[in-house]
Each structure stands twice: as C-alpha cells, then as structure tokens.
Coordinates of C-alpha atoms in Angstrom, one line a residue:
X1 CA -11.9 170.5 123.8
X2 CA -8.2 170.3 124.4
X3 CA -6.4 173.3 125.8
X4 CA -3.0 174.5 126.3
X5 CA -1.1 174.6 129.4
X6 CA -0.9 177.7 131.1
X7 CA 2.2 178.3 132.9
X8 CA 1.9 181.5 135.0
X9 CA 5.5 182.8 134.5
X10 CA 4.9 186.2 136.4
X11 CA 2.3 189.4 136.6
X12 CA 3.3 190.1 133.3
X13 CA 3.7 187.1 131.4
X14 CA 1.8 183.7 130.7
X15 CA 3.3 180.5 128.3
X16 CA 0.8 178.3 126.7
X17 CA 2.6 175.0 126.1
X18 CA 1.3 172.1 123.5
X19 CA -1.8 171.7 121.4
X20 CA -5.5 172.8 122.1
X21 CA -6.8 176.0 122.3
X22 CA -5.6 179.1 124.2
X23 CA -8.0 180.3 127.1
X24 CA -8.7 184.0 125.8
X25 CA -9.6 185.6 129.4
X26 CA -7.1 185.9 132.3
X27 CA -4.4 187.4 130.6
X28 CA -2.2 190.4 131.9
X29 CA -3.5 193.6 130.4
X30 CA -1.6 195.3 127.2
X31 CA 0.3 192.6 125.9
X32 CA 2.2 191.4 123.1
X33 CA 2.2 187.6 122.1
X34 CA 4.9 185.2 120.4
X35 CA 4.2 182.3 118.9
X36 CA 6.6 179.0 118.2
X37 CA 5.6 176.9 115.7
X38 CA 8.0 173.8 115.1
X39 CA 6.6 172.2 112.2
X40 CA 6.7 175.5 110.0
X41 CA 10.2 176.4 111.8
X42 CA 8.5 179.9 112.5
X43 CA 8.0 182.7 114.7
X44 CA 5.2 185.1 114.7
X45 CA 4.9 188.4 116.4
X46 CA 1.8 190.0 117.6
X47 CA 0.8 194.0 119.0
X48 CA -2.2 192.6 120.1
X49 CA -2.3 188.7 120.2
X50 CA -5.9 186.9 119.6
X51 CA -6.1 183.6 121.5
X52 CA -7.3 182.5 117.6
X53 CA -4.0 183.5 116.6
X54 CA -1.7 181.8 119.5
X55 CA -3.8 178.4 119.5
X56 CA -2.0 177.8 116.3
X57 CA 1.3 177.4 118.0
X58 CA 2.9 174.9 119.8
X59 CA 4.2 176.8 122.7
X60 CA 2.9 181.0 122.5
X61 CA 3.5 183.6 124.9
X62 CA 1.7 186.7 125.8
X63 CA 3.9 189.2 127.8
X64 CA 3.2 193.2 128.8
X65 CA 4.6 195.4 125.6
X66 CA 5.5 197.8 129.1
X67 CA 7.5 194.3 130.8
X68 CA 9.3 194.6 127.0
X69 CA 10.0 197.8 126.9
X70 CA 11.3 198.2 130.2
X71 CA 13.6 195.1 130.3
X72 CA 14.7 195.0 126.6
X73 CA 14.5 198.8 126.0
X74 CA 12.3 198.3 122.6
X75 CA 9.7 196.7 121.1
X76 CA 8.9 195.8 117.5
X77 CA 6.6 198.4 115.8
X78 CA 4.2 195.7 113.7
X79 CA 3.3 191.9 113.4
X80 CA 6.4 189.9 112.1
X81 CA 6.9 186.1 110.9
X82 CA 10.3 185.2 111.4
X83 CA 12.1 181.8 110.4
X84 CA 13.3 179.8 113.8
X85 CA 16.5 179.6 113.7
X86 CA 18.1 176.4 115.3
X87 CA 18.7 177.8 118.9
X88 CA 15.6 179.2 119.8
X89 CA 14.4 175.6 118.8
X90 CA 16.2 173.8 120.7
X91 CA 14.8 176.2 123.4
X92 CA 11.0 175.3 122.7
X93 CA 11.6 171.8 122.5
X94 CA 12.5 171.4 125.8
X95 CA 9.7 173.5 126.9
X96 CA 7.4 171.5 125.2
X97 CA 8.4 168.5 125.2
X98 CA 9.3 168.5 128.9
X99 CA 9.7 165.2 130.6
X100 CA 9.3 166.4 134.0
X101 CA 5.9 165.9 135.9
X102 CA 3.8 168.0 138.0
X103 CA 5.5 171.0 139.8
X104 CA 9.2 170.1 138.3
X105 CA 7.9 170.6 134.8
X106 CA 6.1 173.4 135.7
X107 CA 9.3 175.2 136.9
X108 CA 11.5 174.1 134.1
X109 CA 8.8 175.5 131.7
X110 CA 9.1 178.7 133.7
X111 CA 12.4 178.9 133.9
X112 CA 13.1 178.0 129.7
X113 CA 10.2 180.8 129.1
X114 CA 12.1 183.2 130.3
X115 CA 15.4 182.3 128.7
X116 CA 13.4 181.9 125.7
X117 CA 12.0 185.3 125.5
X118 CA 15.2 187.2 126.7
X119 CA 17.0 185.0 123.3
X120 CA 14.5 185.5 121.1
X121 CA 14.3 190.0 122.2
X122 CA 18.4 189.9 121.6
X123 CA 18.1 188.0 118.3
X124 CA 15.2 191.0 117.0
X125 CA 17.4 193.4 118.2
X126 CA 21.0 192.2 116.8
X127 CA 18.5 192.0 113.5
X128 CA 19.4 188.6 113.3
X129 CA 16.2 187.2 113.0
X130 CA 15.3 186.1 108.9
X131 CA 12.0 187.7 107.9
X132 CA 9.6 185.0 106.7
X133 CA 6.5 186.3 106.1
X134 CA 6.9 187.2 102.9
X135 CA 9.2 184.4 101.9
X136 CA 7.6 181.0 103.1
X137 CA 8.5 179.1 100.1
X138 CA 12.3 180.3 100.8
X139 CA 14.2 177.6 103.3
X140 CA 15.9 179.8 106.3
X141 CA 19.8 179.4 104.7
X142 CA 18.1 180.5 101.1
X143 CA 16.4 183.8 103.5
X144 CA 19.9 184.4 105.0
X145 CA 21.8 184.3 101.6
X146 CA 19.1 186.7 100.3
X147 CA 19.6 188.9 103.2
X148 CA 23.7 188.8 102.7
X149 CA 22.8 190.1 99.0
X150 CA 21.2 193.0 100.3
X151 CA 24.0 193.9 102.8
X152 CA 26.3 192.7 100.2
X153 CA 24.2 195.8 98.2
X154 CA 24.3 198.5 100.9
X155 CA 28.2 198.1 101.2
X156 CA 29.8 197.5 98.0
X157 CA 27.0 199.5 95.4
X158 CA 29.4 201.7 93.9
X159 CA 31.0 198.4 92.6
X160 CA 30.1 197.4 89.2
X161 CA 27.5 194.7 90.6
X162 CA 25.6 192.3 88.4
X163 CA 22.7 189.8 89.1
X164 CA 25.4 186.7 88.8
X165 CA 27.9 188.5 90.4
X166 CA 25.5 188.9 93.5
X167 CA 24.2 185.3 93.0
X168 CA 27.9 183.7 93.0
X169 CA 29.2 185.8 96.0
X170 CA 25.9 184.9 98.1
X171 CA 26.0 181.3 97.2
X172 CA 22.4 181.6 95.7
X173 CA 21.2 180.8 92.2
X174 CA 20.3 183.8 90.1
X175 CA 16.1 182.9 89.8
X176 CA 16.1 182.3 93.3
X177 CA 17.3 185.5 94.4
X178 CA 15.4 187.2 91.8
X179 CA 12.4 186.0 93.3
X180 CA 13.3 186.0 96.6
X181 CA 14.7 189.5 96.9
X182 CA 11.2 190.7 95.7
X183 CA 9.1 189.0 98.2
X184 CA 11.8 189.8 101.1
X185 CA 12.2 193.4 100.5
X186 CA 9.2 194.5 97.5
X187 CA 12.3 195.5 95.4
X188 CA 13.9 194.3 92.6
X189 CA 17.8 193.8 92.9
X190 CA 18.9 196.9 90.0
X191 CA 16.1 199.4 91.7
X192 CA 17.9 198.3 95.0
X193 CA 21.3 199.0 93.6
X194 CA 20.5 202.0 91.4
X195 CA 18.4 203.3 94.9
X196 CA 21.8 202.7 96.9
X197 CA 23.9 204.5 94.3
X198 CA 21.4 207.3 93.7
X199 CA 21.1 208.1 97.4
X200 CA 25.1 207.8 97.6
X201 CA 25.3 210.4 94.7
X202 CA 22.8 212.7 96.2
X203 CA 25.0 212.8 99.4
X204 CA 28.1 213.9 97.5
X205 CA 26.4 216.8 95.6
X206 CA 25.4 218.3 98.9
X207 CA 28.2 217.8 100.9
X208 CA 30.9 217.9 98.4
X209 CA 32.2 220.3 95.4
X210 CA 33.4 217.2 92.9
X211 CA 32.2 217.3 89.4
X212 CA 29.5 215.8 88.4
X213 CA 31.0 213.7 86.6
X214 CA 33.1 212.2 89.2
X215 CA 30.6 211.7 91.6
X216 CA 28.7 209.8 88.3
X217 CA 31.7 207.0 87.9
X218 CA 32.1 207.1 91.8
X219 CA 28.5 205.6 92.2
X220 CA 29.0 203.1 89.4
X221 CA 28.0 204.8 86.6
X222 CA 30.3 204.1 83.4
X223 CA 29.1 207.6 81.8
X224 CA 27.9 211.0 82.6
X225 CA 24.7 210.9 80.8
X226 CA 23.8 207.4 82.3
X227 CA 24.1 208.7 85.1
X228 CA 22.1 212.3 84.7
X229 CA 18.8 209.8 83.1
X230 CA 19.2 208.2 86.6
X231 CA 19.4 210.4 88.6
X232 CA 16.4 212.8 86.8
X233 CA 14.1 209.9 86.9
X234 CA 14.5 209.4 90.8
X235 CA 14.6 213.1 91.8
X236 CA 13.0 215.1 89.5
X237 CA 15.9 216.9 88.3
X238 CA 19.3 216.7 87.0
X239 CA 22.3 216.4 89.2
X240 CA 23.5 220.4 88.3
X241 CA 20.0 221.7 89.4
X242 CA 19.5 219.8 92.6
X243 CA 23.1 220.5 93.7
X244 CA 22.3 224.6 93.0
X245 CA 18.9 223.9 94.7
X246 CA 20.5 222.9 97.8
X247 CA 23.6 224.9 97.6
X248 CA 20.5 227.8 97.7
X249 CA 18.9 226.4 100.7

C-alpha cells in the first residue's frame, strides 16, 4: 500500500506529502491536523485529526493545538472546510510537487510547511478564509461575494436594502445568493437584515431616550406599526414595554 511522506518538521509538527495513506502511530500528542486538497481547491480543519481523514489530502499536517496556541495566540474552536484561496496553493504545490531529491527536498518541504502553516493561521485569523463546508457547489469568488453581502448587511442595514439591491452591489445574481446565503450562514437574507435592524433598535431603546418612532424609521422601518409587529415577534414584547423593562432594571 502507498503511503505518504512524512517529513518530520519539529517535536510538534509532522507534513504528510502526496498520495497513499497516512501512518496513524508516531504522531506528537494533542494535535490538530490540516489538510490541502488541490483538486477540490479546499482546506479542512481538524480538533482531532483521524489518519482516515488526512489520507484524503494531498499534503496534511498534524501540529500540537498547544504549538498553536502558543505561536499564533488562538486556535479554531471546531472542524472547518475552507475554499483555498490562490496563495496558499501556490504554497502546497511546491511542497508537493517538489523537484528536489533526497535531503534537498526534504528541507524545502520543511521549510514551505512552516511558511505554510504560519499563512494559512494569519488568513483564519484576519477571517479571510471563505467557509466552504456548507457551500461546495458555490465557486470561491461566488463564497466571497456572498460574504461581502453579509458585511454589506451588518454595515449598511438601516438602509432600505432589497434582495436586487444586495445582488447588484455584490456582483451576484439574486438565486444565487438566495441560495447561497442560506447554506453559508442558515439564514435567509430579510431574517438577516430584519435581525441586524432589530438588534440595532434594541440598542437605542436602552441606551437612548428617542421616540419610538424615530428609532422605528432609523432601523429602516417605513412605519411605526411595522416596526412594533417586528419587533414583538423577535422579543416578546413591544418596543414601550421592553424599553420600561430595562429602564426598571
């Protein structure tokens, strides 16, 4: 049976380079594993890698969450997919597909694993990594323009936003984000912007004395009783009541 090549790149971490399987003892104890995969253009994330799992990769690593924590200052709190973006590609390539022989290749692999991982912990932590897990029918530019709608969302929701207005300013046609929004974030665009406005307007009536009514048309709502149906059906009560209720507590 074929197996990956191990390259030993300290204590705390091991690459696995090519096709085969991935030898399941020897490993450092209490790590985390990444896996490349260049036909898919993906990344995947592991707590606790299975050498099942990593064999599926063209090149996978399995590093100490502690070596993690301590050099990056985090680590990611579940499993992720992640599309692989054009950089980190380039990266893996020339890790796997390393000309070199014998000891030279060994060391460039090394060498690349590290400058591999170190890119691919600042890319999770800038959040610049596209989520693909829940979007693999989704090309990476289609997840990004998905991910600007949401941001797009989260800044601008007291705007009077609309489906094609979203779709135009995010280069994305409106099915496509429909459906991609939902897998990406289990939310349909209106419950993400009435959630954003909702959560805006709760803000104001505790920290600020403006009429109702104000704080209604400044979270995008063209009327006052619009707005009050809203906002019951989120929190239970109507905007008076839950700014007394605070105001009381």
């Amino acid at each position: 049976m074929m197996v990956k090549h191990r390259i030993h790149v300290s204590h705390e971490m091991q690459t696995f380079v090519g096709a085969g399987s991935v030898p399941a003892s020897g490993w450092p104890a209490g790590v985390v594993g990444l896996g490349f995969h260049l036909d898919a253009a993906t990344i995947d994330f592991y707590l606790a890698p299975t050498a099942t799992a990593l064999a599926a990769a063209d090149m996978a690593f399995v590093v100490t969450a502690a070596a993690c924590r301590r050099i990056f200052g985090f680590l990611p709190e579940q499993d992720a997919r992640w599309h692989l973006p054009r950089a980190l590609r380039m990266l893996v390539v020339s890790i796997v597909g390393c000309q070199l022989q014998g000891e030279a290749c060994d060391t460039l692999r090394l060498a690349k694993s590290i400058e591999t991982l170190c890119a691919t912990f600042a890319m999770i932590g800038d959040d610049a990594l596209i989520p693909a897990d829940s979007a693999c029918d989704l090309t990476e530019i289609d997840a990004r323009r998905i991910v600007a709608a949401r941001r797009l969302i989260d800044e601008r929701w007291h705007e009077k936003l609309t489906l094609d207005a979203i779709s135009r300013a995010c280069g994305i046609n409106r099915a496509k984000l429909t459906r991609g929004f939902r897998a990406m974030f289990d939310i349909t665009v209106a419950d993400a912007i009435a959630e954003r406005r909702l959560g805006g307007a709760g803000e104001l009536l505790r920290s600020t004395d403006l009429p109702i009514s104000s704080i209604g048309y400044r979270c995008g709502y063209l009327n006052n009783a619009s707005f009050t149906r809203a906002f019951s059906r989120r929190y239970g009560v109507a905007p008076t009541l839950y700014r007394a209720h605070r105001c009381a507590a």
